[in-house]
Coordinates of N, CA and C and ligand atoms in Angstrom, one line a residue:
X927 N -95.6 -91.7 52.7 CA -95.6 -92.0 51.3 C -94.2 -92.4 50.8
X928 N -93.3 -91.7 51.3 CA -91.9 -91.9 50.9 C -91.5 -93.4 51.2
X929 N -91.9 -93.8 52.4 CA -91.5 -95.2 52.8 C -92.2 -96.2 51.9
X930 N -93.4 -95.9 51.6 CA -94.2 -96.7 50.7 C -93.5 -96.8 49.3
X931 N -93.1 -95.6 48.8 CA -92.5 -95.7 47.4 C -91.2 -96.3 47.5
X932 N -90.4 -96.2 48.6 CA -89.1 -96.9 48.7 C -89.3 -98.4 48.7
X933 N -90.4 -98.8 49.4 CA -90.7 -100.2 49.5 C -91.0 -100.8 48.2
X934 N -91.8 -100.0 47.4 CA -92.1 -100.5 46.0 C -90.9 -100.5 45.1
X935 N -90.0 -99.5 45.3 CA -88.8 -99.5 44.5 C -87.9 -100.7 44.9
X936 N -87.9 -101.1 46.2 CA -87.1 -102.2 46.6 C -87.6 -103.5 45.9
X937 N -88.9 -103.6 45.9 CA -89.5 -104.8 45.2 C -89.2 -104.8 43.7
X938 N -89.3 -103.6 43.1 CA -89.0 -103.5 41.7 C -87.5 -103.9 41.4
X939 N -86.6 -103.4 42.3 CA -85.2 -103.7 42.1 C -85.0 -105.2 42.2
X940 N -85.8 -105.8 43.1 CA -85.6 -107.3 43.3 C -86.0 -108.0 42.0
X941 N -87.1 -107.5 41.4 CA -87.5 -108.2 40.1 C -86.7 -107.7 38.9
X942 N -86.3 -106.5 38.9 CA -85.5 -106.0 37.8 C -84.1 -105.5 38.3
X943 N -83.2 -106.4 38.6 CA -81.9 -106.0 39.2 C -81.1 -105.2 38.2
X944 N -80.2 -104.4 38.7 CA -79.4 -103.6 37.8 C -78.4 -104.6 37.2
X945 N -78.1 -104.3 35.9 CA -77.1 -105.2 35.2 C -76.0 -104.3 34.7
X946 N -74.8 -104.7 35.0 CA -73.6 -103.9 34.6 C -73.4 -103.9 33.1
X947 N -73.2 -102.6 32.6 CA -73.1 -102.4 31.2 C -71.7 -102.9 30.7
X948 N -70.8 -103.1 31.6 CA -69.5 -103.5 31.2 C -69.3 -105.0 31.2
X949 N -69.7 -105.7 32.4 CA -69.4 -107.1 32.5 C -70.6 -107.9 32.4
X950 N -71.8 -107.3 32.4 CA -73.1 -108.1 32.3 C -73.5 -108.8 33.5
X951 N -72.8 -108.6 34.6 CA -73.2 -109.2 35.9 C -74.2 -108.4 36.6
X952 N -75.0 -109.0 37.5 CA -75.9 -108.2 38.3 C -75.1 -107.2 39.2
X953 N -75.6 -105.9 39.2 CA -74.9 -104.9 39.9 C -75.6 -104.7 41.3
X954 N -74.8 -104.6 42.4 CA -75.3 -104.4 43.7 C -75.4 -102.9 44.0
X955 N -74.8 -102.1 43.1 CA -74.9 -100.6 43.3 C -76.3 -100.3 42.7
X956 N -76.8 -99.1 43.0 CA -78.1 -98.7 42.4 C -77.9 -98.1 41.1
X957 N -77.2 -98.8 40.2 CA -76.8 -98.3 38.9 C -76.5 -99.5 38.0
X958 N -76.6 -99.4 36.7 CA -76.3 -100.5 35.8 C -74.7 -100.5 35.6
X959 N -74.0 -100.5 36.6 CA -72.5 -100.6 36.6 C -72.1 -101.2 37.9
X960 N -71.4 -102.3 37.9 CA -71.1 -103.0 39.2 C -69.9 -102.4 39.9
X961 N -69.7 -102.7 41.1 CA -68.7 -102.1 41.9 C -67.3 -102.3 41.3
X962 N -67.1 -103.6 40.9 CA -65.8 -103.9 40.4 C -65.4 -103.1 39.1
X963 N -66.4 -103.0 38.2 CA -66.2 -102.2 37.0 C -66.1 -100.7 37.3
X964 N -66.9 -100.2 38.3 CA -66.8 -98.8 38.7 C -65.4 -98.4 39.2
X965 N -64.8 -99.4 39.9 CA -63.5 -99.1 40.5 C -62.4 -99.0 39.5
X966 N -62.6 -99.6 38.3 CA -61.5 -99.6 37.3 C -61.6 -98.4 36.3
X967 N -62.6 -97.6 36.4 CA -62.8 -96.5 35.5 C -61.6 -95.5 35.6
X968 N -61.0 -95.1 34.5 CA -59.8 -94.3 34.6 C -60.1 -92.8 34.9
X969 N -60.3 -92.6 36.1 CA -60.7 -91.2 36.6 C -59.5 -90.2 36.5
X970 N -59.8 -89.0 36.1 CA -58.8 -88.0 36.0 C -58.7 -87.4 37.4
X971 N -57.5 -87.4 38.0 CA -57.4 -86.9 39.4 C -57.0 -85.5 39.5
X972 N -56.1 -85.0 38.6 CA -55.6 -83.7 38.7 C -55.4 -83.1 37.3
X973 N -56.1 -82.0 37.0 CA -56.0 -81.4 35.6 C -56.0 -79.9 35.6
X974 N -55.7 -79.4 34.4 CA -55.7 -77.9 34.2 C -57.2 -77.4 34.5
X975 N -57.3 -76.4 35.2 CA -58.6 -75.9 35.6 C -59.4 -75.4 34.4
X976 N -58.7 -75.0 33.4 CA -59.4 -74.4 32.2 C -59.8 -75.5 31.2
X977 N -58.8 -76.4 30.8 CA -59.1 -77.3 29.7 C -59.1 -78.8 30.1
X978 N -58.8 -79.1 31.4 CA -58.9 -80.4 31.9 C -57.8 -81.4 31.4
X979 N -56.8 -80.9 30.8 CA -55.7 -81.8 30.4 C -55.0 -82.2 31.7
X980 N -54.5 -83.4 31.8 CA -54.0 -83.9 33.1 C -52.7 -83.2 33.5
X981 N -52.5 -83.0 34.8 CA -51.3 -82.3 35.3 C -50.7 -83.2 36.4
X982 N -49.4 -83.1 36.6 CA -48.9 -83.9 37.7 C -49.6 -83.6 39.1
X983 N -49.6 -84.6 39.9 CA -50.4 -84.5 41.2 C -49.9 -83.4 42.0
X984 N -48.6 -83.0 41.8 CA -48.0 -81.9 42.7 C -48.6 -80.5 42.4
X985 N -49.1 -80.4 41.2 CA -49.7 -79.0 40.8 C -51.1 -79.0 41.2
X986 N -51.5 -78.2 42.2 CA -52.9 -78.1 42.7 C -53.5 -76.9 42.0
X987 N -54.7 -77.1 41.5 CA -55.5 -76.1 40.8 C -54.6 -75.3 39.8
X988 N -53.9 -76.1 39.0 CA -52.9 -75.5 38.1 C -53.5 -75.2 36.7
X989 N -52.7 -74.5 35.9 CA -53.1 -74.1 34.5 C -52.0 -74.7 33.6
X990 N -52.4 -75.3 32.5 CA -51.4 -75.9 31.6 C -50.7 -74.8 30.8
X991 N -49.6 -75.1 30.1 CA -48.9 -74.1 29.3 C -49.7 -73.5 28.2
X992 N -50.5 -74.3 27.6 CA -51.3 -73.8 26.5 C -52.4 -72.7 27.0
X993 N -53.0 -73.0 28.1 CA -54.0 -72.1 28.6 C -53.4 -70.9 29.2
X994 N -52.1 -71.0 29.7 CA -51.4 -69.8 30.2 C -51.1 -68.9 29.0
X995 N -50.8 -69.5 27.9 CA -50.5 -68.6 26.7 C -51.7 -67.9 26.2
X996 N -52.8 -68.7 26.1 CA -54.1 -68.1 25.6 C -55.3 -68.6 26.4
X997 N -56.0 -67.7 27.0 CA -57.1 -68.2 27.8 C -58.2 -68.7 26.9
X998 N -58.8 -69.8 27.2 CA -59.9 -70.3 26.4 C -61.2 -69.5 26.6
X999 N -62.2 -69.7 25.7 CA -63.4 -68.9 25.9 C -64.4 -69.5 26.9
X1000 N -63.9 -70.5 27.7 CA -64.8 -71.0 28.7 C -64.0 -70.8 30.1
X1001 N -64.7 -70.9 31.2 CA -64.2 -70.6 32.5 C -63.6 -71.8 33.2
X1002 N -64.1 -72.9 32.9 CA -63.6 -74.1 33.6 C -64.0 -75.4 32.8
X1003 N -63.2 -76.4 32.8 CA -63.6 -77.7 32.2 C -63.5 -78.8 33.3
X1004 N -64.6 -79.5 33.4 CA -64.5 -80.7 34.3 C -64.7 -81.9 33.5
X1005 N -63.6 -82.7 33.5 CA -63.7 -84.0 32.7 C -63.5 -85.1 33.7
X1006 N -64.4 -86.1 33.5 CA -64.4 -87.2 34.6 C -63.4 -88.3 34.3
X1007 N -63.3 -88.7 33.1 CA -62.4 -89.9 32.8 C -61.4 -89.6 31.7
X1008 N -60.3 -90.3 31.7 CA -59.4 -90.3 30.5 C -60.1 -91.1 29.4
X1009 N -59.9 -90.7 28.2 CA -60.5 -91.4 27.1 C -59.6 -92.7 26.8
X1010 N -59.8 -93.6 27.7 CA -59.1 -94.9 27.6 C -60.1 -96.0 27.9
X1011 N -59.6 -97.2 27.7 CA -60.5 -98.4 28.0 C -60.8 -98.4 29.5
X1012 N -62.0 -98.7 29.9 CA -63.2 -99.1 29.0 C -64.1 -98.0 28.6
X1013 N -63.7 -96.7 28.9 CA -64.6 -95.6 28.6 C -64.7 -95.5 27.0
X1014 N -63.6 -95.8 26.3 CA -63.7 -95.7 24.9 C -64.8 -96.6 24.3
X1015 N -64.8 -97.8 24.9 CA -65.8 -98.8 24.5 C -67.2 -98.3 24.7
X1016 N -67.4 -97.7 25.9 CA -68.8 -97.2 26.3 C -69.2 -96.1 25.3
X1017 N -68.3 -95.2 25.0 CA -68.6 -94.1 24.2 C -68.8 -94.5 22.7
X1018 N -67.9 -95.3 22.2 CA -68.0 -95.8 20.8 C -69.3 -96.6 20.6
X1019 N -69.6 -97.4 21.6 CA -70.9 -98.2 21.4 C -72.1 -97.4 21.5
X1020 N -72.0 -96.3 22.4 CA -73.1 -95.3 22.4 C -73.3 -94.7 21.1
X1021 N -72.2 -94.2 20.5 CA -72.4 -93.4 19.3 C -72.7 -94.2 18.0
X1022 N -72.1 -95.4 18.0 CA -72.2 -96.1 16.7 C -73.0 -97.4 16.8
X1023 N -73.4 -97.8 18.0 CA -74.3 -99.0 18.2 C -75.6 -98.6 18.9
X1024 N -75.8 -97.4 19.0 CA -77.1 -96.9 19.7 C -77.3 -97.4 21.1
X1025 N -76.2 -97.6 21.8 CA -76.3 -98.1 23.2 C -76.6 -96.9 24.1
X1026 N -77.9 -96.5 24.1 CA -78.3 -95.3 24.8 C -78.2 -95.5 26.4
X1027 N -78.2 -96.7 26.8 CA -78.0 -97.0 28.2 C -76.7 -96.5 28.7
X1028 N -75.7 -96.5 27.8 CA -74.3 -96.0 28.2 C -74.4 -94.5 28.6
X1029 N -75.2 -93.8 27.8 CA -75.3 -92.3 28.0 C -76.0 -92.1 29.4
X1030 N -77.0 -92.9 29.7 CA -77.6 -92.8 31.0 C -76.6 -93.0 32.2
X1031 N -75.9 -94.1 32.1 CA -74.9 -94.4 33.1 C -73.8 -93.3 33.2
X1032 N -73.3 -92.9 32.1 CA -72.3 -91.8 32.1 C -72.8 -90.5 32.7
X1033 N -74.1 -90.2 32.3 CA -74.7 -89.0 32.8 C -74.9 -89.1 34.4
X1034 N -75.3 -90.3 34.8 CA -75.4 -90.5 36.3 C -74.1 -90.3 37.0
X1035 N -73.0 -90.9 36.4 CA -71.7 -90.8 37.0 C -71.3 -89.3 37.1
X1036 N -71.5 -88.6 36.0 CA -71.2 -87.1 35.9 C -72.0 -86.4 37.0
X1037 N -73.3 -86.7 37.1 CA -74.2 -85.9 38.0 C -73.7 -86.2 39.5
X1038 N -73.3 -87.4 39.8 CA -72.8 -87.7 41.1 C -71.5 -86.9 41.4
X1039 N -70.6 -86.8 40.4 CA -69.3 -86.1 40.6 C -69.6 -84.6 40.7
X1040 N -70.6 -84.1 40.0 CA -70.9 -82.6 40.0 C -71.4 -82.3 41.4
X1041 N -72.3 -83.1 41.9 CA -72.9 -82.9 43.2 C -72.0 -83.0 44.4
X1042 N -71.2 -84.1 44.3 CA -70.4 -84.5 45.5 C -69.0 -83.8 45.5
X1043 N -68.5 -83.4 44.3 CA -67.1 -82.9 44.3 C -67.0 -81.5 43.6
X1044 N -67.4 -81.5 42.3 CA -67.0 -80.3 41.5 C -67.8 -79.1 42.0
X1045 N -69.1 -79.2 42.4 CA -69.9 -78.1 42.8 C -70.4 -78.2 44.2
X1046 N -69.6 -78.9 45.0 CA -70.0 -79.0 46.4 C -69.8 -77.5 47.0
X1047 N -70.9 -77.0 47.5 CA -71.0 -75.6 48.1 C -70.7 -74.6 47.0
X1048 N -70.9 -74.9 45.8 CA -70.7 -73.9 44.7 C -72.0 -73.8 43.9
X1049 N -72.3 -72.6 43.4 CA -73.6 -72.5 42.6 C -73.5 -73.2 41.3
X1050 N -74.5 -73.9 40.9 CA -74.6 -74.6 39.6 C -74.9 -73.7 38.5
X1051 N -74.5 -74.0 37.3 CA -75.0 -73.2 36.1 C -76.5 -73.2 36.1
X1052 N -77.0 -72.2 35.3 CA -78.5 -72.1 35.2 C -79.1 -73.2 34.3
X1053 N -78.4 -73.5 33.2 CA -78.9 -74.6 32.4 C -77.8 -75.2 31.6
X1054 N -78.1 -76.4 31.0 CA -77.2 -77.2 30.3 C -77.4 -77.1 28.8
X1055 N -76.3 -76.9 28.0 CA -76.4 -76.9 26.6 C -75.5 -78.0 26.0
X1056 N -76.1 -79.0 25.4 CA -75.2 -80.1 24.8 C -74.6 -79.5 23.5
X1057 N -73.4 -79.9 23.2 CA -72.8 -79.4 21.9 C -73.6 -79.9 20.8
X1058 N -74.1 -79.0 19.9 CA -75.1 -79.5 18.9 C -74.4 -80.3 17.8
X1059 N -75.2 -81.2 17.2 CA -74.8 -82.0 16.1 C -75.4 -81.3 14.8
X1060 N -74.7 -81.4 13.7 CA -75.3 -81.0 12.4 C -76.5 -81.8 12.1
X1061 N -77.6 -81.2 11.6 CA -78.8 -82.0 11.3 C -78.6 -83.2 10.5
X1062 N -77.6 -83.2 9.5 CA -77.4 -84.4 8.7 C -76.8 -85.5 9.6
X1063 N -75.9 -85.1 10.5 CA -75.3 -86.1 11.4 C -76.3 -86.7 12.4
X1064 N -77.2 -85.8 12.8 CA -78.3 -86.2 13.7 C -79.2 -87.2 13.0
X1065 N -79.5 -86.9 11.8 CA -80.4 -87.8 11.0 C -79.7 -89.2 10.8
X1066 N -78.4 -89.2 10.6 CA -77.7 -90.4 10.4 C -77.6 -91.2 11.7
X1067 N -77.3 -90.5 12.8 CA -77.1 -91.2 14.1 C -78.5 -91.5 14.8
X1068 N -79.4 -90.6 14.6 CA -80.7 -90.7 15.2 C -80.8 -90.0 16.6
X1069 N -79.7 -89.6 17.1 CA -79.7 -88.9 18.4 C -78.4 -88.1 18.6
X1070 N -78.4 -87.2 19.5 CA -77.2 -86.4 19.8 C -76.7 -87.0 21.2
X1071 N -75.5 -87.7 21.1 CA -75.0 -88.4 22.3 C -74.8 -87.4 23.5
X1072 N -74.4 -86.2 23.2 CA -74.2 -85.2 24.3 C -75.6 -84.9 25.0
X1073 N -76.6 -84.8 24.2 CA -77.9 -84.5 24.8 C -78.4 -85.7 25.6
X1074 N -78.1 -86.9 25.1 CA -78.5 -88.1 25.9 C -77.7 -88.2 27.2
X1075 N -76.5 -87.7 27.2 CA -75.7 -87.7 28.5 C -76.2 -86.6 29.4
X1076 N -76.7 -85.5 28.8 CA -77.2 -84.4 29.6 C -78.5 -84.7 30.3
X1077 N -79.4 -85.6 29.7 CA -80.7 -85.9 30.2 C -80.7 -86.3 31.7
X1078 N -79.9 -87.4 32.0 CA -80.0 -87.8 33.5 C -79.4 -86.7 34.4
X1079 N -78.4 -86.0 33.9 CA -77.8 -84.9 34.7 C -78.8 -83.9 35.0
X1080 N -79.6 -83.4 34.0 CA -80.6 -82.4 34.2 C -81.7 -82.9 35.2
X1081 N -82.0 -84.2 35.1 CA -83.0 -84.8 35.9 C -82.6 -84.8 37.4
X1082 N -81.4 -85.3 37.6 CA -80.8 -85.5 38.9 C -80.6 -84.1 39.6
X1083 N -80.0 -83.2 38.8 CA -79.7 -81.9 39.4 C -80.8 -80.8 39.3
X1084 N -81.9 -81.2 38.6 CA -83.0 -80.3 38.5 C -82.6 -79.1 37.7
X1085 N -81.9 -79.3 36.5 CA -81.5 -78.2 35.7 C -82.3 -78.3 34.3
X1086 N -82.4 -77.2 33.6 CA -83.0 -77.3 32.3 C -82.0 -77.6 31.2
X1087 N -82.4 -78.2 30.1 CA -81.5 -78.3 29.0 C -82.0 -77.4 27.9
X1088 N -81.1 -76.7 27.2 CA -81.5 -75.9 26.1 C -81.0 -76.5 24.8
X1089 N -81.9 -76.9 23.9 CA -81.5 -77.4 22.6 C -82.1 -76.6 21.5
X1090 N -82.7 -75.5 21.8 CA -83.4 -74.7 20.8 C -82.6 -73.5 20.3
X1091 N -81.7 -73.0 21.1 CA -81.0 -71.8 20.7 C -79.7 -71.9 20.0
X1092 N -79.1 -73.1 20.0 CA -77.8 -73.3 19.5 C -77.8 -74.3 18.3
X1093 N -77.1 -74.0 17.3 CA -77.1 -74.9 16.1 C -75.8 -75.1 15.5
X1094 N -75.6 -76.2 14.8 CA -74.4 -76.5 14.1 C -74.8 -76.5 12.6
X1095 N -74.4 -75.4 11.9 CA -74.9 -75.3 10.6 C -73.9 -75.7 9.5
X1096 N -72.6 -75.9 10.0 CA -71.6 -76.3 9.0 C -71.3 -77.8 9.2
X1097 N -71.5 -78.6 8.1 CA -71.2 -80.0 8.2 C -69.7 -80.2 8.0
X1098 N -69.0 -80.5 9.1 CA -67.6 -80.6 9.1 C -67.2 -82.1 8.9
X1099 N -66.0 -82.3 8.4 CA -65.4 -83.6 8.3 C -65.1 -84.0 9.7
X1100 N -65.2 -85.3 10.0 CA -64.8 -85.7 11.4 C -63.4 -85.2 11.8
X1101 N -63.3 -84.7 13.0 CA -62.0 -84.1 13.4 C -60.9 -85.2 13.3
X1102 N -61.3 -86.4 13.5 CA -60.2 -87.5 13.4 C -59.6 -87.6 12.1
X1103 N -60.4 -87.1 11.0 CA -59.8 -87.2 9.7 C -58.9 -86.0 9.3
X1104 N -58.8 -85.1 10.2 CA -58.0 -83.8 10.0 C -56.7 -83.9 10.7
X1105 N -55.7 -83.2 10.1 CA -54.4 -83.0 10.8 C -54.7 -82.0 11.9
X1106 N -53.7 -81.9 12.8 CA -53.8 -81.0 14.0 C -54.1 -79.5 13.5
X1107 N -53.4 -79.1 12.4 CA -53.6 -77.8 11.9 C -54.9 -77.6 11.2
X1108 N -55.4 -78.6 10.6 CA -56.7 -78.5 9.9 C -57.9 -78.4 10.9
X1109 N -57.7 -79.0 12.1 CA -58.9 -79.2 13.0 C -59.5 -77.8 13.4
X1110 N -58.7 -76.8 13.7 CA -59.2 -75.5 14.1 C -60.0 -74.9 12.9
X1111 N -59.4 -75.0 11.7 CA -60.1 -74.4 10.5 C -61.4 -75.2 10.2
X1112 N -61.4 -76.5 10.4 CA -62.5 -77.4 10.1 C -63.8 -76.9 10.9
X1113 N -63.6 -76.5 12.2 CA -64.8 -76.2 13.0 C -65.1 -74.7 13.0
X1114 N -64.2 -73.9 12.4 CA -64.4 -72.4 12.4 C -65.7 -72.0 11.8
X1115 N -66.5 -71.3 12.6 CA -67.8 -70.8 12.1 C -68.9 -71.9 12.0
X1116 N -68.6 -73.0 12.7 CA -69.5 -74.2 12.5 C -70.9 -74.0 13.3
X1117 N -70.8 -73.1 14.3 CA -72.0 -72.9 15.2 C -72.7 -71.6 15.0
X1118 N -74.0 -71.6 15.4 CA -74.7 -70.3 15.5 C -75.6 -70.4 16.7
X1119 N -75.9 -69.2 17.2 CA -76.8 -69.1 18.4 C -77.9 -68.1 18.0
X1120 N -79.1 -68.6 18.1 CA -80.2 -67.6 18.0 C -80.7 -67.3 19.4
X1121 N -81.2 -66.2 19.6 CA -81.5 -65.8 21.0 C -80.2 -65.3 21.6
X1122 N -80.3 -65.1 22.9 CA -79.0 -64.7 23.5 C -78.9 -65.3 25.0
X1123 N -77.7 -65.2 25.5 CA -77.5 -65.8 26.8 C -77.0 -64.7 27.7
X1124 N -77.5 -63.5 27.6 CA -77.0 -62.4 28.3 C -76.9 -62.7 29.8
X1125 N -75.6 -62.6 30.3 CA -75.3 -62.7 31.8 C -75.7 -64.1 32.3
X1126 N -75.8 -65.1 31.5 CA -76.1 -66.4 32.0 C -74.9 -67.2 32.4
X1127 N -75.0 -68.1 33.3 CA -74.0 -69.1 33.7 C -74.5 -70.4 33.1
X1128 N -73.8 -70.9 32.1 CA -74.3 -72.1 31.5 C -73.2 -73.3 31.6
X1129 N -73.7 -74.5 31.4 CA -72.8 -75.6 31.3 C -72.9 -76.2 29.9
X1130 N -71.8 -76.4 29.3 CA -71.8 -77.0 28.0 C -71.4 -78.5 28.2
X1131 N -72.1 -79.4 27.5 CA -71.8 -80.8 27.7 C -71.3 -81.4 26.4
X1132 N -70.2 -82.1 26.5 CA -69.6 -82.8 25.3 C -69.3 -84.2 25.8
X1133 N -69.4 -85.2 24.9 CA -69.0 -86.6 25.3 C -67.5 -86.7 25.5
X1134 N -66.8 -86.4 24.5 CA -65.3 -86.5 24.5 C -64.6 -85.2 24.1
X1135 N -63.6 -84.8 24.8 CA -62.8 -83.7 24.3 C -61.5 -84.2 23.9
X1136 N -61.1 -83.9 22.6 CA -59.8 -84.4 22.1 C -58.8 -83.3 22.1
X1137 N -58.8 -82.5 21.1 CA -57.9 -81.3 21.1 C -58.6 -80.1 21.8
X1138 N -59.9 -80.1 21.8 CA -60.7 -79.0 22.4 C -61.1 -78.0 21.4
X1139 N -60.8 -78.2 20.1 CA -61.1 -77.2 19.1 C -62.6 -77.1 18.9
X1140 N -63.4 -78.2 19.0 CA -64.8 -78.1 18.8 C -65.5 -77.3 19.9
X1141 N -65.2 -77.7 21.1 CA -65.8 -77.0 22.3 C -65.4 -75.6 22.4
X1142 N -64.1 -75.3 22.0 CA -63.6 -73.9 22.0 C -64.4 -73.1 21.0
X1143 N -64.6 -73.6 19.8 CA -65.3 -72.8 18.8 C -66.8 -72.6 19.3
X1144 N -67.4 -73.6 19.8 CA -68.8 -73.5 20.3 C -68.9 -72.5 21.4
X1145 N -68.0 -72.5 22.3 CA -68.0 -71.6 23.5 C -67.7 -70.1 23.0
X1146 N -66.9 -70.0 22.0 CA -66.7 -68.6 21.5 C -68.0 -68.1 21.0
X1147 N -68.8 -68.9 20.3 CA -70.1 -68.4 19.8 C -71.0 -68.1 20.9
X1148 N -71.0 -68.9 22.0 CA -71.8 -68.6 23.1 C -71.4 -67.4 23.8
X1149 N -70.1 -67.1 24.0 CA -69.6 -65.9 24.6 C -70.1 -64.7 23.8
X1150 N -70.0 -64.8 22.5 CA -70.4 -63.7 21.7 C -71.9 -63.4 21.8
X1151 N -72.7 -64.4 22.2 CA -74.1 -64.2 22.4 C -74.4 -63.7 23.8
X1152 N -73.4 -63.5 24.6 CA -73.6 -62.8 25.9 C -73.4 -63.7 27.1
X1153 N -73.1 -65.0 27.0 CA -72.9 -65.8 28.1 C -71.8 -65.3 29.1
X1154 N -72.2 -65.2 30.3 CA -71.2 -64.6 31.3 C -70.2 -65.6 31.7
X1155 N -70.6 -66.8 32.0 CA -69.7 -67.8 32.5 C -70.1 -69.2 31.8
X1156 N -69.1 -69.8 31.3 CA -69.3 -71.1 30.7 C -68.5 -72.2 31.3
X1157 N -69.1 -73.2 31.9 CA -68.4 -74.3 32.4 C -68.6 -75.5 31.4
X1158 N -67.5 -76.2 31.2 CA -67.6 -77.3 30.3 C -67.6 -78.6 31.1
X1159 N -68.5 -79.5 30.8 CA -68.6 -80.8 31.5 C -68.4 -81.9 30.4
X1160 N -67.5 -82.8 30.6 CA -67.4 -83.9 29.6 C -67.1 -85.2 30.3
X1161 N -67.5 -86.3 29.6 CA -67.3 -87.6 30.2 C -65.8 -88.0 30.1
X1162 N -65.2 -87.7 29.0 CA -63.8 -88.1 28.8 C -62.9 -87.1 28.1
X1163 N -61.7 -87.1 28.5 CA -60.7 -86.2 27.9 C -59.5 -87.0 27.3
X1164 N -59.2 -86.8 26.1 CA -58.0 -87.4 25.5 C -56.8 -86.7 26.2
X1165 N -55.9 -87.5 26.7 CA -54.9 -86.9 27.5 C -53.8 -86.3 26.7
X1166 N -53.4 -86.9 25.5 CA -52.4 -86.2 24.7 C -53.0 -86.2 23.3
X1167 N -52.5 -85.3 22.5 CA -53.1 -85.1 21.2 C -52.8 -86.3 20.3
X1168 N -53.9 -86.9 19.9 CA -53.9 -87.9 18.9 C -55.3 -88.0 18.3
X1169 N -55.5 -88.9 17.3 CA -56.8 -88.8 16.6 C -58.0 -89.0 17.5
X1170 N -59.1 -88.4 17.1 CA -60.3 -88.5 17.9 C -61.4 -87.6 17.2
X1171 N -62.4 -87.3 17.9 CA -63.6 -86.7 17.3 C -63.9 -85.3 17.8
X1172 N -63.1 -84.8 18.8 CA -63.6 -83.5 19.3 C -62.6 -82.4 19.1
Ligands
ZN745 ZN1 -69.3 -104.9 35.9
ZN746 ZN1 -55.2 -76.0 30.0

């Protein structure tokens, strides 16, 4: 049966070839992203184990100065790319032009890295929690980009997604509109968790981490609800503090 289904898949691929979301050319990889564009994605090679800010190549499994001063409420952050071109284009078009195919490709890239590198021979979290959007923002956008990125990951890794227990009840100004000092205050008390995560190992998914204030506040709320271990997965990390959304 497997051979038969592979055969049909090959025929289907022939009729419906993959098209690269960046250059529009036919992709020879089994993904809507061609080899040439895949190669130029700005991958983070070495970063702080807690917050994923980049570190010099010479520091292996290091911790940045900020995390040394104060441990964050999550146990690890895995960030795949720098928030630089062309990742910026993919994420902005996903959020503001409803290019949901970008979420699928980014989710597939994350799933691949999770399986092949980050969790090779390590236990995976029990389930995935996308950082929630406020209902007003969800209505305006029509979807939660973090949930859309989580979907292919959950499918590939056979994990569940939880979108019922966590809520964002405070409508905050976009983080990019706030000064560095205001950002922390802006998201304080923004989230609530109903139910509990007693002794669970969970993965929180965010599209982009800028200063980390949003994900920190969300993880604090999750820890208070009993989560034992929180791993943060994100597509892109802003490398130095500047304006952004997270
Ligand atoms: Zn391409
Ligand atoms: Zn750090």
